[in-house]
Amino acid sequence: FEAYWKKLNKARSVSSSAVGMALNQAFYFQHYPDEIEVALSAALGIVREIQAICRDKNTKLIWVYIPPLYDVDEDRAAEMDRAREVIGLTDYDMSVADRLTDTVLELARSDGNAVVDLRREFEGREGPFYWADGHINVTSHKLIAELLMPYLE
């Protein structure tokens, strides 16, 4: 366990935001792969619970997935890659989050709810979409508002 934290802290020295936004999860699942199914089961259970509450209350549900900064901002991708290299994450390790997200969004859609997946929406658009601290910026907020308007009218 000590070696785990030592490596993670070394990656933090390269990019604490990369560790906080993506690498910690990927590194955790690399070391504890059985936890992937546990996390997925919990996430799917929460989606089902939210869907049931909205159905019971006759409330329209719209899911919006906001991807981590490093999945979108190519200028910051080199920083992510350096931190990723420090802890030895493979492309497979990094793909776990997308696979989990795809499964959760598939369930979200299955109940007839709208899903706005910003991974697709950011592609081919002029950024940047995030502030330096990794939170979405005004451009992203405007895009999300534009994408949600048809569901709200």
Short mmCIF file of C-alpha atoms in Angstrom, two decimals:
data_model
loop_
_atom_site.label_atom_id
_atom_site.label_comp_id
_atom_site.label_asym_id
_atom_site.label_seq_id
_atom_site.Cartn_x
_atom_site.Cartn_y
_atom_site.Cartn_z
CA PHE A 1 0.00 0.00 0.00
CA GLU A 2 2.91 2.33 0.75
CA ALA A 3 4.36 1.82 -2.73
CA TYR A 4 0.95 2.72 -4.21
CA TRP A 5 0.91 6.10 -2.44
CA LYS A 6 4.56 6.75 -3.17
CA LYS A 7 3.98 6.40 -6.91
CA LEU A 8 0.77 8.40 -6.78
CA ASN A 9 2.49 11.23 -4.92
CA LYS A 10 5.31 11.21 -7.46
CA ALA A 11 2.71 11.64 -10.23
CA ARG A 12 1.13 14.46 -8.19
CA SER A 13 4.45 16.29 -8.28
CA VAL A 14 4.21 16.25 -12.08
CA SER A 15 0.52 17.21 -12.21
CA SER A 16 -1.73 17.21 -9.18
CA SER A 17 -4.72 18.09 -11.34
CA ALA A 18 -4.14 15.12 -13.65
CA VAL A 19 -4.01 12.81 -10.63
CA GLY A 20 -7.13 14.34 -9.14
CA MET A 21 -9.14 14.31 -12.36
CA ALA A 22 -8.27 10.98 -13.88
CA LEU A 23 -5.11 9.19 -12.91
CA ASN A 24 -6.04 8.33 -9.33
CA GLN A 25 -9.06 6.35 -10.53
CA ALA A 26 -7.13 4.63 -13.33
CA PHE A 27 -4.26 3.78 -10.98
CA TYR A 28 -6.66 2.47 -8.34
CA PHE A 29 -8.44 0.22 -10.84
CA GLN A 30 -5.08 -0.96 -12.21
CA HIS A 31 -4.15 -2.17 -8.71
CA TYR A 32 -7.62 -3.33 -7.69
CA PRO A 33 -9.32 -4.53 -10.90
CA ASP A 34 -12.08 -6.35 -8.98
CA GLU A 35 -13.26 -2.92 -7.80
CA ILE A 36 -14.23 -1.93 -11.37
CA GLU A 37 -17.36 -4.07 -11.17
CA VAL A 38 -18.10 -2.80 -7.66
CA ALA A 39 -17.89 0.81 -8.86
CA LEU A 40 -19.98 0.08 -11.94
CA SER A 41 -22.65 -1.71 -9.91
CA ALA A 42 -22.86 1.23 -7.49
CA ALA A 43 -23.09 3.77 -10.33
CA LEU A 44 -25.78 1.78 -12.14
CA GLY A 45 -27.73 1.44 -8.90
CA ILE A 46 -27.65 5.20 -8.40
CA VAL A 47 -28.79 5.80 -12.01
CA ARG A 48 -31.71 3.42 -11.49
CA GLU A 49 -32.63 5.13 -8.23
CA ILE A 50 -32.57 8.60 -9.81
CA GLN A 51 -34.65 7.33 -12.74
CA ALA A 52 -37.22 5.81 -10.38
CA ILE A 53 -37.51 9.01 -8.36
CA CYS A 54 -38.01 11.07 -11.51
CA ARG A 55 -40.60 8.62 -12.87
CA ASP A 56 -42.49 8.70 -9.56
CA LYS A 57 -42.48 12.48 -9.55
CA ASN A 58 -43.22 12.75 -13.29
CA THR A 59 -40.05 14.77 -13.70
CA LYS A 60 -38.10 15.06 -16.93
CA LEU A 61 -34.56 13.77 -16.49
CA ILE A 62 -31.66 14.98 -18.64
CA TRP A 63 -28.23 13.50 -18.09
CA VAL A 64 -25.15 15.60 -18.95
CA TYR A 65 -21.73 13.96 -18.97
CA ILE A 66 -18.85 16.41 -18.60
CA PRO A 67 -15.57 14.67 -19.42
CA PRO A 68 -12.37 15.39 -17.52
CA LEU A 69 -10.20 18.19 -18.83
CA TYR A 70 -7.51 15.82 -20.09
CA ASP A 71 -9.91 13.97 -22.36
CA VAL A 72 -10.66 17.21 -24.20
CA ASP A 73 -7.80 19.70 -23.89
CA GLU A 74 -4.93 18.60 -26.12
CA ASP A 75 -2.72 21.39 -24.77
CA ARG A 76 -2.81 19.73 -21.36
CA ALA A 77 -2.52 16.17 -22.69
CA ALA A 78 1.31 16.22 -22.49
CA GLU A 79 1.08 17.03 -18.78
CA MET A 80 -1.27 14.08 -18.30
CA ASP A 81 1.03 11.80 -20.27
CA ARG A 82 4.06 12.73 -18.13
CA ALA A 83 2.16 12.04 -14.90
CA ARG A 84 0.69 8.86 -16.38
CA GLU A 85 4.14 7.60 -17.31
CA VAL A 86 5.38 8.09 -13.73
CA ILE A 87 2.83 5.60 -12.42
CA GLY A 88 2.92 3.24 -15.39
CA LEU A 89 -0.62 3.46 -16.69
CA THR A 90 -1.34 1.78 -20.03
CA ASP A 91 -3.87 2.79 -22.66
CA TYR A 92 -6.04 -0.04 -21.33
CA ASP A 93 -5.87 1.40 -17.80
CA MET A 94 -6.90 4.79 -19.12
CA SER A 95 -9.80 3.34 -21.11
CA VAL A 96 -11.57 1.96 -18.02
CA ALA A 97 -13.23 5.30 -17.23
CA ASP A 98 -14.67 5.60 -20.74
CA ARG A 99 -15.98 2.04 -20.62
CA LEU A 100 -17.64 2.71 -17.26
CA THR A 101 -19.08 5.98 -18.56
CA ASP A 102 -20.43 4.34 -21.72
CA THR A 103 -22.17 1.64 -19.67
CA VAL A 104 -23.72 4.17 -17.28
CA LEU A 105 -24.90 6.41 -20.13
CA GLU A 106 -26.39 3.40 -21.93
CA LEU A 107 -28.53 2.68 -18.87
CA ALA A 108 -29.40 6.37 -18.58
CA ARG A 109 -30.70 6.34 -22.18
CA SER A 110 -32.59 3.07 -21.70
CA ASP A 111 -35.32 4.74 -19.68
CA GLY A 112 -36.02 7.18 -22.51
CA ASN A 113 -34.10 9.99 -20.88
CA ALA A 114 -32.05 12.50 -22.82
CA VAL A 115 -28.30 12.17 -22.55
CA VAL A 116 -25.90 14.92 -23.55
CA ASP A 117 -22.40 13.46 -23.80
CA LEU A 118 -19.96 16.34 -24.01
CA ARG A 119 -17.15 14.04 -25.16
CA ARG A 120 -18.91 14.05 -28.53
CA GLU A 121 -20.03 17.66 -28.37
CA PHE A 122 -16.57 19.12 -27.71
CA GLU A 123 -15.11 17.34 -30.75
CA GLY A 124 -14.48 19.68 -33.64
CA ARG A 125 -15.46 22.79 -31.67
CA GLU A 126 -13.27 25.73 -30.82
CA GLY A 127 -12.08 25.66 -27.20
CA PRO A 128 -10.73 25.98 -24.66
CA PHE A 129 -13.53 24.45 -22.59
CA TYR A 130 -11.86 24.45 -19.17
CA TRP A 131 -10.29 26.96 -16.83
CA ALA A 132 -6.70 26.29 -15.74
CA ASP A 133 -8.03 24.70 -12.54
CA GLY A 134 -9.87 22.03 -14.55
CA HIS A 135 -13.43 23.32 -14.15
CA ILE A 136 -15.54 24.03 -17.21
CA ASN A 137 -15.40 27.63 -18.38
CA VAL A 138 -17.94 30.08 -19.79
CA THR A 139 -17.62 28.57 -23.30
CA SER A 140 -18.63 25.17 -21.92
CA HIS A 141 -21.49 26.59 -19.89
CA LYS A 142 -22.82 28.35 -22.99
CA LEU A 143 -22.55 25.16 -25.06
CA ILE A 144 -24.33 23.12 -22.38
CA ALA A 145 -27.12 25.71 -22.22
CA GLU A 146 -27.51 25.61 -26.00
CA LEU A 147 -27.61 21.81 -26.00
CA LEU A 148 -30.18 21.68 -23.19
CA MET A 149 -32.54 24.35 -24.54
CA PRO A 150 -34.39 22.01 -26.96
CA TYR A 151 -35.22 19.71 -24.03
CA LEU A 152 -36.54 22.58 -21.93
CA GLU A 153 -38.70 24.36 -24.49
#
